[in-house]
C-alpha atoms as a PDB file:
ATOM      1  CA  MET A   1      37.404  38.159 -88.229  1.00  0.00           C
ATOM      2  CA  VAL A   2      34.078  39.973 -87.985  1.00  0.00           C
ATOM      3  CA  ALA A   3      33.491  42.673 -90.566  1.00  0.00           C
ATOM      4  CA  PRO A   4      34.175  46.012 -88.867  1.00  0.00           C
ATOM      5  CA  GLY A   5      30.964  47.515 -90.137  1.00  0.00           C
ATOM      6  CA  SER A   6      28.953  44.835 -88.369  1.00  0.00           C
ATOM      7  CA  LEU A   7      30.581  45.684 -85.040  1.00  0.00           C
ATOM      8  CA  GLN A   8      29.726  49.362 -85.233  1.00  0.00           C
ATOM      9  CA  GLY A   9      26.345  49.986 -83.741  1.00  0.00           C
ATOM     10  CA  VAL A  10      26.483  46.613 -81.989  1.00  0.00           C
ATOM     11  CA  ILE A  11      28.668  48.292 -79.358  1.00  0.00           C
ATOM     12  CA  SER A  12      26.828  51.633 -79.356  1.00  0.00           C
ATOM     13  CA  GLU A  13      23.613  51.771 -77.366  1.00  0.00           C
ATOM     14  CA  GLU A  14      21.867  54.358 -75.253  1.00  0.00           C
ATOM     15  CA  VAL A  15      23.619  54.917 -71.920  1.00  0.00           C
ATOM     16  CA  ASP A  16      21.668  54.210 -68.747  1.00  0.00           C
ATOM     17  CA  PRO A  17      22.376  57.174 -66.443  1.00  0.00           C
ATOM     18  CA  ARG A  18      22.681  54.814 -63.471  1.00  0.00           C
ATOM     19  CA  ALA A  19      25.271  52.637 -65.173  1.00  0.00           C
ATOM     20  CA  ASP A  20      28.789  52.224 -63.837  1.00  0.00           C
ATOM     21  CA  GLN A  21      30.842  55.414 -63.742  1.00  0.00           C
ATOM     22  CA  GLU A  22      34.283  53.838 -63.307  1.00  0.00           C
ATOM     23  CA  ALA A  23      34.811  53.543 -67.060  1.00  0.00           C
ATOM     24  CA  PRO A  24      33.439  55.769 -69.829  1.00  0.00           C
ATOM     25  CA  ALA A  25      30.337  54.873 -71.810  1.00  0.00           C
ATOM     26  CA  GLN A  26      29.862  51.338 -70.538  1.00  0.00           C
ATOM     27  CA  ARG A  27      26.581  50.809 -72.323  1.00  0.00           C
ATOM     28  CA  PRO A  28      24.122  48.045 -71.563  1.00  0.00           C
ATOM     29  CA  GLN A  29      24.712  46.238 -74.848  1.00  0.00           C
ATOM     30  CA  ALA A  30      28.503  46.371 -74.483  1.00  0.00           C
ATOM     31  CA  LEU A  31      28.232  44.962 -70.958  1.00  0.00           C
ATOM     32  CA  MET A  32      25.799  42.319 -72.196  1.00  0.00           C
ATOM     33  CA  LEU A  33      28.221  41.236 -74.927  1.00  0.00           C
ATOM     34  CA  THR A  34      31.026  41.018 -72.383  1.00  0.00           C
ATOM     35  CA  PHE A  35      28.857  38.817 -70.165  1.00  0.00           C
ATOM     36  CA  LEU A  36      27.937  36.577 -73.096  1.00  0.00           C
ATOM     37  CA  GLY A  37      31.542  36.354 -74.216  1.00  0.00           C
ATOM     38  CA  GLU A  38      32.795  35.440 -70.762  1.00  0.00           C
ATOM     39  CA  TYR A  39      30.100  33.000 -69.645  1.00  0.00           C
ATOM     40  CA  VAL A  40      28.076  31.779 -72.658  1.00  0.00           C
ATOM     41  CA  ARG A  41      30.359  31.766 -75.714  1.00  0.00           C
ATOM     42  CA  GLY A  42      31.402  28.238 -76.665  1.00  0.00           C
ATOM     43  CA  ARG A  43      29.160  26.543 -74.108  1.00  0.00           C
ATOM     44  CA  ALA A  44      25.894  25.934 -76.042  1.00  0.00           C
ATOM     45  CA  LEU A  45      23.836  27.458 -73.226  1.00  0.00           C
ATOM     46  CA  CYS A  46      20.780  29.669 -72.926  1.00  0.00           C
ATOM     47  CA  VAL A  47      20.437  32.005 -69.921  1.00  0.00           C
ATOM     48  CA  TYR A  48      17.223  32.771 -68.034  1.00  0.00           C
ATOM     49  CA  SER A  49      16.055  36.355 -68.484  1.00  0.00           C
ATOM     50  CA  ARG A  50      15.934  36.983 -64.715  1.00  0.00           C
ATOM     51  CA  SER A  51      19.572  35.898 -64.430  1.00  0.00           C
ATOM     52  CA  ILE A  52      20.530  38.397 -67.119  1.00  0.00           C
ATOM     53  CA  ILE A  53      18.620  41.166 -65.323  1.00  0.00           C
ATOM     54  CA  GLU A  54      20.490  40.318 -62.104  1.00  0.00           C
ATOM     55  CA  VAL A  55      23.826  40.252 -63.958  1.00  0.00           C
ATOM     56  CA  LEU A  56      23.421  43.743 -65.400  1.00  0.00           C
ATOM     57  CA  ALA A  57      21.966  45.090 -62.156  1.00  0.00           C
ATOM     58  CA  ARG A  58      25.338  44.325 -60.582  1.00  0.00           C
ATOM     59  CA  VAL A  59      26.957  46.815 -62.957  1.00  0.00           C
ATOM     60  CA  GLY A  60      24.324  49.508 -62.517  1.00  0.00           C
ATOM     61  CA  VAL A  61      21.947  48.773 -65.394  1.00  0.00           C
ATOM     62  CA  SER A  62      18.238  49.046 -64.599  1.00  0.00           C
ATOM     63  CA  GLU A  63      15.788  46.232 -65.274  1.00  0.00           C
ATOM     64  CA  HIS A  64      14.006  48.406 -67.831  1.00  0.00           C
ATOM     65  CA  ALA A  65      17.272  49.096 -69.689  1.00  0.00           C
ATOM     66  CA  THR A  66      18.177  45.400 -69.620  1.00  0.00           C
ATOM     67  CA  ARG A  67      14.799  44.311 -71.009  1.00  0.00           C
ATOM     68  CA  SER A  68      15.045  46.960 -73.735  1.00  0.00           C
ATOM     69  CA  THR A  69      18.540  45.759 -74.590  1.00  0.00           C
ATOM     70  CA  LEU A  70      17.384  42.138 -74.799  1.00  0.00           C
ATOM     71  CA  THR A  71      14.585  43.155 -77.180  1.00  0.00           C
ATOM     72  CA  ARG A  72      16.945  45.161 -79.389  1.00  0.00           C
ATOM     73  CA  MET A  73      19.441  42.319 -79.483  1.00  0.00           C
ATOM     74  CA  VAL A  74      16.761  39.803 -80.475  1.00  0.00           C
ATOM     75  CA  ASN A  75      15.553  42.171 -83.207  1.00  0.00           C
ATOM     76  CA  GLY A  76      19.157  42.674 -84.317  1.00  0.00           C
ATOM     77  CA  ASP A  77      19.812  38.918 -84.633  1.00  0.00           C
ATOM     78  CA  LEU A  78      22.221  38.959 -81.683  1.00  0.00           C
ATOM     79  CA  LEU A  79      20.082  36.840 -79.339  1.00  0.00           C
ATOM     80  CA  ARG A  80      17.443  34.162 -79.798  1.00  0.00           C
ATOM     81  CA  ARG A  81      14.591  33.359 -77.411  1.00  0.00           C
ATOM     82  CA  GLN A  82      14.069  29.820 -76.123  1.00  0.00           C
ATOM     83  CA  ARG A  83      11.121  29.056 -73.822  1.00  0.00           C
ATOM     84  CA  HIS A  84      11.185  26.419 -71.085  1.00  0.00           C
ATOM     85  CA  GLY A  85       7.816  26.207 -69.323  1.00  0.00           C
ATOM     86  CA  GLN A  86       6.930  29.670 -68.074  1.00  0.00           C
ATOM     87  CA  ARG A  87      10.530  30.906 -68.286  1.00  0.00           C
ATOM     88  CA  MET A  88      12.205  32.692 -71.198  1.00  0.00           C
ATOM     89  CA  TYR A  89      15.840  31.943 -71.915  1.00  0.00           C
ATOM     90  CA  PHE A  90      18.190  33.665 -74.346  1.00  0.00           C
ATOM     91  CA  GLY A  91      20.834  32.021 -76.532  1.00  0.00           C
ATOM     92  CA  LEU A  92      23.387  33.145 -79.070  1.00  0.00           C
ATOM     93  CA  THR A  93      22.875  33.473 -82.804  1.00  0.00           C
ATOM     94  CA  GLU A  94      25.401  32.873 -85.545  1.00  0.00           C
ATOM     95  CA  ARG A  95      25.962  36.620 -85.761  1.00  0.00           C
ATOM     96  CA  SER A  96      26.618  37.079 -82.049  1.00  0.00           C
ATOM     97  CA  ARG A  97      28.936  34.049 -82.023  1.00  0.00           C
ATOM     98  CA  ARG A  98      31.075  35.711 -84.712  1.00  0.00           C
ATOM     99  CA  ILE A  99      31.178  38.980 -82.789  1.00  0.00           C
ATOM    100  CA  LEU A 100      32.082  37.260 -79.536  1.00  0.00           C
ATOM    101  CA  GLU A 101      34.817  35.252 -81.261  1.00  0.00           C
ATOM    102  CA  ASP A 102      36.237  38.520 -82.577  1.00  0.00           C
ATOM    103  CA  GLY A 103      36.311  39.873 -79.029  1.00  0.00           C
ATOM    104  CA  ARG A 104      37.962  36.706 -77.729  1.00  0.00           C
ATOM    105  CA  HIS A 105      40.547  36.943 -80.519  1.00  0.00           C
ATOM    106  CA  ARG A 106      41.402  40.519 -79.544  1.00  0.00           C
ATOM    107  CA  LEU A 107      41.576  39.671 -75.840  1.00  0.00           C
ATOM    108  CA  ALA A 108      43.498  36.405 -75.959  1.00  0.00           C
ATOM    109  CA  GLU A 109      45.478  36.420 -79.202  1.00  0.00           C
ATOM    110  CA  THR A 110      46.229  39.713 -80.932  1.00  0.00           C
ATOM    111  CA  GLY A 111      46.031  42.003 -77.899  1.00  0.00           C
ATOM    112  CA  ALA A 112      47.039  45.655 -78.050  1.00  0.00           C
ATOM    113  CA  VAL A 113      50.781  45.342 -78.706  1.00  0.00           C
ATOM    114  CA  ASN A 114      51.854  44.415 -82.230  1.00  0.00           C
ATOM    115  CA  ARG A 115      55.298  42.832 -81.970  1.00  0.00           C
ATOM    116  CA  ASP A 116      54.970  40.458 -84.954  1.00  0.00           C
ATOM    117  CA  TRP A 117      54.397  42.828 -87.897  1.00  0.00           C
ATOM    118  CA  ASP A 118      55.783  41.408 -91.139  1.00  0.00           C
ATOM    119  CA  GLY A 119      56.342  44.787 -92.825  1.00  0.00           C
ATOM    120  CA  THR A 120      53.316  44.701 -95.121  1.00  0.00           C
ATOM    121  CA  TRP A 121      50.676  47.401 -95.516  1.00  0.00           C
ATOM    122  CA  THR A 122      47.240  47.431 -97.059  1.00  0.00           C
ATOM    123  CA  LEU A 123      46.597  50.494 -99.206  1.00  0.00           C
ATOM    124  CA  LEU A 124      43.062  51.441-100.163  1.00  0.00           C
ATOM    125  CA  GLY A 125      42.401  54.210-102.653  1.00  0.00           C
ATOM    126  CA  PHE A 126      38.961  55.526-103.502  1.00  0.00           C
ATOM    127  CA  SER A 127      37.439  58.149-105.736  1.00  0.00           C
ATOM    128  CA  LEU A 128      33.790  59.044-105.242  1.00  0.00           C
ATOM    129  CA  PRO A 129      31.614  61.640-106.966  1.00  0.00           C
ATOM    130  CA  GLY A 130      31.512  64.933-105.093  1.00  0.00           C
ATOM    131  CA  SER A 131      27.820  64.557-104.323  1.00  0.00           C
ATOM    132  CA  TRP A 132      28.341  61.218-102.520  1.00  0.00           C
ATOM    133  CA  GLN A 133      28.972  62.755 -99.134  1.00  0.00           C
ATOM    134  CA  ARG A 134      27.045  60.143 -97.192  1.00  0.00           C
ATOM    135  CA  GLU A 135      28.862  57.264 -98.928  1.00  0.00           C
ATOM    136  CA  ARG A 136      32.224  58.965 -98.358  1.00  0.00           C
ATOM    137  CA  HIS A 137      31.485  59.430 -94.656  1.00  0.00           C
ATOM    138  CA  ALA A 138      30.350  55.799 -94.269  1.00  0.00           C
ATOM    139  CA  LEU A 139      33.464  54.471 -96.005  1.00  0.00           C
ATOM    140  CA  ARG A 140      35.827  56.615 -93.926  1.00  0.00           C
ATOM    141  CA  SER A 141      34.052  55.629 -90.735  1.00  0.00           C
ATOM    142  CA  GLN A 142      34.266  51.905 -91.449  1.00  0.00           C
ATOM    143  CA  LEU A 143      37.888  52.153 -92.592  1.00  0.00           C
ATOM    144  CA  ALA A 144      38.839  53.921 -89.357  1.00  0.00           C
ATOM    145  CA  TRP A 145      37.040  51.241 -87.343  1.00  0.00           C
ATOM    146  CA  ALA A 146      38.968  48.569 -89.274  1.00  0.00           C
ATOM    147  CA  GLY A 147      42.332  50.132 -88.381  1.00  0.00           C
ATOM    148  CA  PHE A 148      42.953  52.271 -91.465  1.00  0.00           C
ATOM    149  CA  GLY A 149      44.370  55.777 -91.294  1.00  0.00           C
ATOM    150  CA  PRO A 150      44.228  58.522 -93.959  1.00  0.00           C
ATOM    151  CA  LEU A 151      47.623  58.878 -95.620  1.00  0.00           C
ATOM    152  CA  GLN A 152      46.524  61.529 -98.106  1.00  0.00           C
ATOM    153  CA  ASN A 153      43.357  62.505 -99.930  1.00  0.00           C
ATOM    154  CA  GLY A 154      41.600  59.335-101.081  1.00  0.00           C
ATOM    155  CA  LEU A 155      44.370  57.000 -99.887  1.00  0.00           C
ATOM    156  CA  TRP A 156      44.179  55.077 -96.595  1.00  0.00           C
ATOM    157  CA  ILE A 157      46.629  52.591 -95.071  1.00  0.00           C
ATOM    158  CA  ALA A 158      46.448  49.769 -92.535  1.00  0.00           C
ATOM    159  CA  VAL A 159      49.020  47.490 -90.963  1.00  0.00           C
ATOM    160  CA  GLY A 160      49.315  44.010 -92.437  1.00  0.00           C
ATOM    161  CA  THR A 161      47.128  42.292 -95.014  1.00  0.00           C
ATOM    162  CA  GLN A 162      43.559  43.415 -94.397  1.00  0.00           C
ATOM    163  CA  ASP A 163      40.459  41.964 -96.022  1.00  0.00           C
ATOM    164  CA  VAL A 164      38.106  44.840 -96.855  1.00  0.00           C
ATOM    165  CA  GLU A 165      35.733  42.870 -99.075  1.00  0.00           C
ATOM    166  CA  GLN A 166      32.786  43.086 -96.681  1.00  0.00           C
ATOM    167  CA  ILE A 167      33.243  46.807 -96.116  1.00  0.00           C
ATOM    168  CA  VAL A 168      33.471  47.694 -99.788  1.00  0.00           C
ATOM    169  CA  ALA A 169      30.770  45.293-100.962  1.00  0.00           C
ATOM    170  CA  GLY A 170      28.472  46.231 -98.088  1.00  0.00           C
ATOM    171  CA  LEU A 171      28.597  49.881 -99.116  1.00  0.00           C
ATOM    172  CA  GLY A 172      28.218  49.085-102.811  1.00  0.00           C
ATOM    173  CA  LEU A 173      31.517  50.801-103.647  1.00  0.00           C
ATOM    174  CA  ARG A 174      33.441  47.990-105.296  1.00  0.00           C
ATOM    175  CA  ALA A 175      33.745  49.925-108.585  1.00  0.00           C
ATOM    176  CA  HIS A 176      35.168  52.979-106.795  1.00  0.00           C
ATOM    177  CA  VAL A 177      37.874  51.339-104.681  1.00  0.00           C
ATOM    178  CA  ARG A 178      41.332  49.964-105.416  1.00  0.00           C
ATOM    179  CA  VAL A 179      43.199  47.831-102.868  1.00  0.00           C
ATOM    180  CA  PHE A 180      46.910  46.940-102.797  1.00  0.00           C
ATOM    181  CA  HIS A 181      49.253  45.090-100.459  1.00  0.00           C
ATOM    182  CA  ALA A 182      52.737  46.570-100.376  1.00  0.00           C
ATOM    183  CA  ARG A 183      55.934  47.318 -98.453  1.00  0.00           C
ATOM    184  CA  THR A 184      57.702  50.621 -97.992  1.00  0.00           C
ATOM    185  CA  ASN A 185      61.232  51.248 -99.230  1.00  0.00           C
ATOM    186  CA  HIS A 186      64.075  53.284 -97.725  1.00  0.00           C
ATOM    187  CA  LEU A 187      62.675  56.580 -99.043  1.00  0.00           C
ATOM    188  CA  THR A 188      59.683  56.330 -96.716  1.00  0.00           C
ATOM    189  CA  ASP A 189      59.987  57.378 -93.084  1.00  0.00           C
ATOM    190  CA  VAL A 190      57.567  54.879 -91.531  1.00  0.00           C
ATOM    191  CA  ASP A 191      57.520  56.655 -88.154  1.00  0.00           C
ATOM    192  CA  GLU A 192      56.518  59.903 -89.830  1.00  0.00           C
ATOM    193  CA  MET A 193      53.945  58.168 -92.039  1.00  0.00           C
ATOM    194  CA  ILE A 194      52.286  56.655 -88.990  1.00  0.00           C
ATOM    195  CA  ARG A 195      52.234  60.003 -87.189  1.00  0.00           C
ATOM    196  CA  ASP A 196      50.578  61.575 -90.226  1.00  0.00           C
ATOM    197  CA  ALA A 197      47.930  58.879 -90.625  1.00  0.00           C
ATOM    198  CA  TYR A 198      47.000  58.144 -87.002  1.00  0.00           C
ATOM    199  CA  ASP A 199      46.163  60.073 -83.855  1.00  0.00           C
ATOM    200  CA  LEU A 200      48.926  58.658 -81.678  1.00  0.00           C
ATOM    201  CA  ASP A 201      48.308  61.201 -78.912  1.00  0.00           C
ATOM    202  CA  GLY A 202      44.658  60.148 -78.706  1.00  0.00           C
ATOM    203  CA  LEU A 203      45.569  56.457 -78.588  1.00  0.00           C
ATOM    204  CA  ALA A 204      48.152  57.059 -75.872  1.00  0.00           C
ATOM    205  CA  VAL A 205      45.656  59.024 -73.786  1.00  0.00           C
ATOM    206  CA  GLY A 206      43.175  56.129 -73.983  1.00  0.00           C
ATOM    207  CA  TYR A 207      45.721  53.702 -72.542  1.00  0.00           C
ATOM    208  CA  ALA A 208      46.947  56.182 -69.932  1.00  0.00           C
ATOM    209  CA  GLU A 209      43.371  56.683 -68.755  1.00  0.00           C
ATOM    210  CA  PHE A 210      42.845  52.919 -68.558  1.00  0.00           C
ATOM    211  CA  LEU A 211      45.963  52.636 -66.394  1.00  0.00           C
ATOM    212  CA  GLU A 212      44.727  55.423 -64.134  1.00  0.00           C
ATOM    213  CA  ARG A 213      41.239  53.917 -63.772  1.00  0.00           C
ATOM    214  CA  TRP A 214      42.498  50.454 -62.882  1.00  0.00           C
ATOM    215  CA  ASP A 215      45.687  51.190 -60.942  1.00  0.00           C
ATOM    216  CA  PRO A 216      45.511  48.814 -57.927  1.00  0.00           C
ATOM    217  CA  ALA A 217      47.268  51.403 -55.784  1.00  0.00           C
ATOM    218  CA  THR A 218      44.285  53.759 -56.063  1.00  0.00           C
ATOM    219  CA  ARG A 219      41.455  51.190 -55.926  1.00  0.00           C
ATOM    220  CA  THR A 220      39.969  49.342 -53.007  1.00  0.00           C
ATOM    221  CA  PRO A 221      39.697  45.549 -53.370  1.00  0.00           C
ATOM    222  CA  PRO A 222      36.518  44.707 -55.336  1.00  0.00           C
ATOM    223  CA  ALA A 223      33.496  43.820 -53.235  1.00  0.00           C
ATOM    224  CA  ASP A 224      31.943  42.114 -56.250  1.00  0.00           C
ATOM    225  CA  PRO A 225      34.553  40.337 -58.410  1.00  0.00           C
ATOM    226  CA  PHE A 226      31.917  39.307 -60.954  1.00  0.00           C
ATOM    227  CA  ALA A 227      30.811  42.904 -61.607  1.00  0.00           C
ATOM    228  CA  THR A 228      34.396  44.152 -61.557  1.00  0.00           C
ATOM    229  CA  LYS A 229      35.424  41.600 -64.177  1.00  0.00           C
ATOM    230  CA  LEU A 230      32.553  42.635 -66.467  1.00  0.00           C
ATOM    231  CA  ARG A 231      33.538  46.294 -66.125  1.00  0.00           C
ATOM    232  CA  LEU A 232      37.235  45.546 -66.620  1.00  0.00           C
ATOM    233  CA  VAL A 233      36.810  43.428 -69.760  1.00  0.00           C
ATOM    234  CA  THR A 234      34.288  45.852 -71.272  1.00  0.00           C
ATOM    235  CA  ASP A 235      36.614  48.792 -70.619  1.00  0.00           C
ATOM    236  CA  TRP A 236      39.598  46.980 -72.107  1.00  0.00           C
ATOM    237  CA  LEU A 237      37.686  45.898 -75.215  1.00  0.00           C
ATOM    238  CA  GLN A 238      36.465  49.451 -75.783  1.00  0.00           C
ATOM    239  CA  THR A 239      40.053  50.692 -75.416  1.00  0.00           C
ATOM    240  CA  ILE A 240      41.725  48.221 -77.769  1.00  0.00           C
ATOM    241  CA  ARG A 241      38.996  48.336 -80.420  1.00  0.00           C
ATOM    242  CA  ARG A 242      40.011  51.943 -81.072  1.00  0.00           C
ATOM    243  CA  ASP A 243      43.608  50.819 -81.601  1.00  0.00           C
ATOM    244  CA  PRO A 244      44.787  49.929 -85.150  1.00  0.00           C
ATOM    245  CA  ARG A 245      47.598  47.793 -83.665  1.00  0.00           C
ATOM    246  CA  LEU A 246      50.478  49.734 -85.144  1.00  0.00           C
ATOM    247  CA  PRO A 247      53.915  48.058 -85.096  1.00  0.00           C
ATOM    248  CA  ILE A 248      55.525  48.659 -81.721  1.00  0.00           C
ATOM    249  CA  GLN A 249      58.937  49.434 -83.244  1.00  0.00           C
ATOM    250  CA  HIS A 250      57.455  52.513 -84.946  1.00  0.00           C
ATOM    251  CA  LEU A 251      55.645  53.915 -81.910  1.00  0.00           C
ATOM    252  CA  PRO A 252      56.979  56.408 -79.353  1.00  0.00           C
ATOM    253  CA  PRO A 253      59.122  55.100 -76.483  1.00  0.00           C
ATOM    254  CA  ARG A 254      57.313  53.888 -73.357  1.00  0.00           C
ATOM    255  CA  TRP A 255      54.134  53.278 -75.358  1.00  0.00           C
ATOM    256  CA  PRO A 256      51.377  53.022 -72.688  1.00  0.00           C
ATOM    257  CA  ALA A 257      49.610  50.088 -74.364  1.00  0.00           C
ATOM    258  CA  ILE A 258      52.362  47.822 -73.027  1.00  0.00           C
ATOM    259  CA  PRO A 259      51.821  48.442 -69.280  1.00  0.00           C
ATOM    260  CA  ALA A 260      48.053  48.753 -69.853  1.00  0.00           C
ATOM    261  CA  GLN A 261      47.899  45.307 -71.434  1.00  0.00           C
ATOM    262  CA  ASP A 262      50.040  43.820 -68.649  1.00  0.00           C
ATOM    263  CA  LEU A 263      47.755  45.373 -66.036  1.00  0.00           C
ATOM    264  CA  PHE A 264      44.618  44.078 -67.745  1.00  0.00           C
ATOM    265  CA  HIS A 265      45.906  40.506 -67.855  1.00  0.00           C
ATOM    266  CA  ARG A 266      47.016  40.592 -64.211  1.00  0.00           C
ATOM    267  CA  LEU A 267      43.683  41.919 -62.979  1.00  0.00           C
ATOM    268  CA  ASP A 268      41.658  39.614 -65.222  1.00  0.00           C
ATOM    269  CA  ALA A 269      43.548  36.550 -63.984  1.00  0.00           C
ATOM    270  CA  ARG A 270      43.067  37.652 -60.366  1.00  0.00           C
ATOM    271  CA  LEU A 271      39.311  38.060 -60.860  1.00  0.00           C
ATOM    272  CA  LEU A 272      38.748  34.877 -62.867  1.00  0.00           C
ATOM    273  CA  ASP A 273      38.127  32.315 -60.120  1.00  0.00           C
ATOM    274  CA  PRO A 274      36.121  34.548 -57.722  1.00  0.00           C
ATOM    275  CA  ALA A 275      33.938  35.713 -60.614  1.00  0.00           C
ATOM    276  CA  GLN A 276      33.319  32.119 -61.691  1.00  0.00           C
ATOM    277  CA  VAL A 277      32.091  31.271 -58.188  1.00  0.00           C
ATOM    278  CA  VAL A 278      29.566  34.124 -58.341  1.00  0.00           C
ATOM    279  CA  ALA A 279      28.492  33.156 -61.867  1.00  0.00           C
ATOM    280  CA  ALA A 280      27.845  29.547 -60.828  1.00  0.00           C
ATOM    281  CA  GLU A 281      25.498  30.754 -58.093  1.00  0.00           C
ATOM    282  CA  LEU A 282      23.854  33.492 -60.138  1.00  0.00           C
ATOM    283  CA  LEU A 283      23.142  31.971 -63.539  1.00  0.00           C
ATOM    284  CA  ASP A 284      20.159  29.796 -64.388  1.00  0.00           C
ATOM    285  CA  THR A 285      21.022  28.131 -67.690  1.00  0.00           C
ATOM    286  CA  ARG A 286      19.623  25.459 -69.992  1.00  0.00           C
ATOM    287  CA  PRO A 287      21.196  23.622 -72.939  1.00  0.00           C
ATOM    288  CA  ASP A 288      20.814  25.555 -76.173  1.00  0.00           C
ATOM    289  CA  THR A 289      18.714  23.229 -78.301  1.00  0.00           C
ATOM    290  CA  HIS A 290      19.577  25.204 -81.441  1.00  0.00           C
ATOM    291  CA  GLY A 291      23.258  25.758 -80.655  1.00  0.00           C
END
């Protein structure tokens, strides 16, 4: 799985004011990654720059914003240029392949509903000098992104057996962190512990809003299935990446992630074939000679 710290920032880019308004903060780079994950990942292809501009134009991103995003992604080792004659094509790098595989894993395998928890927890304790405010903030931020919640001062928990090596080593905090894998006993109220460590209300609101945005009863049939699929998958990824995948048996009844996930899969399956038809007509691709 991709190190959480490497995903932060990759998903956060400046918002184009003309971008799609159906889902919150659908930034050019997030939409670009969705496009690459859906139509380039695993295919050893490079895509012509004009095709990419046309792709993002369909979801409200200007040509200027798309070109700026391509430049930033090349500079960030997320895309690689490949020239064919007078045309510039863009292919994946090893870093972007890892990130896209992480997205595919969340979409197709783990999902948003954790029904197979084995009862284990990862506990991470840290003690930093009082003056290390920046380091403390960075550690807390990356732990939250990785699905940890603060149990008490200096002690964070996450479901399952989590590998935090890249987070800790990347921040240079190995000497200040202790990590354990453990199970609770009967003295611990797991439901209460989860409520204390995680913002369940905030998570539930995110799924409820997804359901409201994509409810077929309130939406007209999509005029552009290709654009709708990009928006849908981007919205769903942004929703589930905020979710630490807590065990369903310890969450409130009628947890909205369940119907939200069902709705996503139904809509995504319905859009798959029509979007593929558009993609076949729209995309100018070449074999990735470095893939």
